[in-house]
């Protein structure tokens, strides 16, 4: 295990807003962003010296950017 993997970082972000209708009723809106800058995080290189893939990075640790929206009604 003397090989080192590339650095890994991930930025997730959420923004929300409440829209009142009456005193006890409101809509709650959320937008969530996963892997906001859409960077790729690669896995560790192949460590098996007998493999023809030795030293190559064949895996990805994270998923591409994902965005989800939510709208809730509270009463």
PDB file of C-alpha atoms in Angstrom:
ATOM      1  CA  UNK A   1       0.000   0.000   0.000  1.00  0.00           C
ATOM      2  CA  UNK A   2       2.711   2.543  -0.808  1.00  0.00           C
ATOM      3  CA  UNK A   3       0.751   4.085  -3.669  1.00  0.00           C
ATOM      4  CA  UNK A   4      -1.244   7.193  -2.993  1.00  0.00           C
ATOM      5  CA  UNK A   5      -4.645   8.018  -4.401  1.00  0.00           C
ATOM      6  CA  UNK A   6      -5.541  11.421  -5.784  1.00  0.00           C
ATOM      7  CA  UNK A   7      -7.129  13.910  -3.361  1.00  0.00           C
ATOM      8  CA  UNK A   8     -10.827  13.575  -2.675  1.00  0.00           C
ATOM      9  CA  UNK A   9     -13.237  16.359  -1.850  1.00  0.00           C
ATOM     10  CA  UNK A  10     -16.937  16.787  -2.339  1.00  0.00           C
ATOM     11  CA  UNK A  11     -19.126  19.890  -2.002  1.00  0.00           C
ATOM     12  CA  UNK A  12     -22.853  19.543  -1.311  1.00  0.00           C
ATOM     13  CA  UNK A  13     -25.131  22.572  -1.097  1.00  0.00           C
ATOM     14  CA  UNK A  14     -28.738  23.190  -0.046  1.00  0.00           C
ATOM     15  CA  UNK A  15     -30.898  26.283  -0.284  1.00  0.00           C
ATOM     16  CA  UNK A  16     -34.432  26.621   1.022  1.00  0.00           C
ATOM     17  CA  UNK A  17     -37.249  29.133   1.290  1.00  0.00           C
ATOM     18  CA  UNK A  18     -40.487  29.181   3.285  1.00  0.00           C
ATOM     19  CA  UNK A  19     -43.587  30.706   1.667  1.00  0.00           C
ATOM     20  CA  UNK A  20     -46.306  31.478   4.245  1.00  0.00           C
ATOM     21  CA  UNK A  21     -49.957  31.172   3.238  1.00  0.00           C
ATOM     22  CA  UNK A  22     -51.638  31.688   6.610  1.00  0.00           C
ATOM     23  CA  UNK A  23     -50.291  31.702  10.147  1.00  0.00           C
ATOM     24  CA  UNK A  24     -50.287  27.914  10.384  1.00  0.00           C
ATOM     25  CA  UNK A  25     -49.958  26.925   6.708  1.00  0.00           C
ATOM     26  CA  UNK A  26     -46.954  27.342   4.460  1.00  0.00           C
ATOM     27  CA  UNK A  27     -45.006  25.881   1.564  1.00  0.00           C
ATOM     28  CA  UNK A  28     -41.392  24.866   2.109  1.00  0.00           C
ATOM     29  CA  UNK A  29     -39.168  24.772  -1.001  1.00  0.00           C
ATOM     30  CA  UNK A  30     -35.701  23.139  -1.059  1.00  0.00           C
ATOM     31  CA  UNK A  31     -33.075  22.717  -3.753  1.00  0.00           C
ATOM     32  CA  UNK A  32     -30.214  20.329  -2.993  1.00  0.00           C
ATOM     33  CA  UNK A  33     -27.036  20.023  -5.056  1.00  0.00           C
ATOM     34  CA  UNK A  34     -24.732  17.042  -4.625  1.00  0.00           C
ATOM     35  CA  UNK A  35     -21.167  17.267  -6.036  1.00  0.00           C
ATOM     36  CA  UNK A  36     -21.832  20.910  -6.894  1.00  0.00           C
ATOM     37  CA  UNK A  37     -18.629  21.639  -8.891  1.00  0.00           C
ATOM     38  CA  UNK A  38     -19.062  18.279 -10.730  1.00  0.00           C
ATOM     39  CA  UNK A  39     -15.480  17.172 -10.046  1.00  0.00           C
ATOM     40  CA  UNK A  40     -14.359  13.596 -10.517  1.00  0.00           C
ATOM     41  CA  UNK A  41     -12.762  11.738  -7.612  1.00  0.00           C
ATOM     42  CA  UNK A  42     -10.689   8.791  -8.795  1.00  0.00           C
ATOM     43  CA  UNK A  43     -10.007   5.627  -6.820  1.00  0.00           C
ATOM     44  CA  UNK A  44      -6.697   4.080  -5.862  1.00  0.00           C
ATOM     45  CA  UNK A  45      -4.395   2.686  -8.552  1.00  0.00           C
ATOM     46  CA  UNK A  46      -4.193  -1.077  -9.159  1.00  0.00           C
ATOM     47  CA  UNK A  47      -1.661  -2.503  -6.675  1.00  0.00           C
ATOM     48  CA  UNK A  48      -1.219  -6.005  -8.062  1.00  0.00           C
ATOM     49  CA  UNK A  49       2.252  -6.069  -9.685  1.00  0.00           C
ATOM     50  CA  UNK A  50       1.396  -9.126 -11.791  1.00  0.00           C
ATOM     51  CA  UNK A  51      -1.563  -7.331 -13.384  1.00  0.00           C
ATOM     52  CA  UNK A  52      -1.141  -5.654 -16.775  1.00  0.00           C
ATOM     53  CA  UNK A  53      -3.207  -2.807 -15.291  1.00  0.00           C
ATOM     54  CA  UNK A  54      -0.627  -2.127 -12.540  1.00  0.00           C
ATOM     55  CA  UNK A  55      -0.543   1.561 -11.645  1.00  0.00           C
ATOM     56  CA  UNK A  56      -3.666   2.441 -13.609  1.00  0.00           C
ATOM     57  CA  UNK A  57      -6.671   4.081 -11.983  1.00  0.00           C
ATOM     58  CA  UNK A  58      -9.799   2.217 -13.072  1.00  0.00           C
ATOM     59  CA  UNK A  59     -12.453   3.429 -10.648  1.00  0.00           C
ATOM     60  CA  UNK A  60     -14.366   6.559  -9.749  1.00  0.00           C
ATOM     61  CA  UNK A  61     -15.387   7.230  -6.129  1.00  0.00           C
ATOM     62  CA  UNK A  62     -18.192   9.716  -6.544  1.00  0.00           C
ATOM     63  CA  UNK A  63     -21.222  10.253  -8.749  1.00  0.00           C
ATOM     64  CA  UNK A  64     -21.798  13.051 -11.248  1.00  0.00           C
ATOM     65  CA  UNK A  65     -23.627  16.182 -10.125  1.00  0.00           C
ATOM     66  CA  UNK A  66     -27.166  15.516  -8.903  1.00  0.00           C
ATOM     67  CA  UNK A  67     -29.817  18.140  -8.230  1.00  0.00           C
ATOM     68  CA  UNK A  68     -33.109  17.547  -6.485  1.00  0.00           C
ATOM     69  CA  UNK A  69     -36.005  19.834  -5.666  1.00  0.00           C
ATOM     70  CA  UNK A  70     -38.641  19.432  -2.975  1.00  0.00           C
ATOM     71  CA  UNK A  71     -41.863  21.283  -2.255  1.00  0.00           C
ATOM     72  CA  UNK A  72     -43.764  20.520   0.967  1.00  0.00           C
ATOM     73  CA  UNK A  73     -47.101  21.822   2.162  1.00  0.00           C
ATOM     74  CA  UNK A  74     -47.464  22.136   5.933  1.00  0.00           C
ATOM     75  CA  UNK A  75     -50.880  22.526   7.528  1.00  0.00           C
TER      76      UNK A  75
END
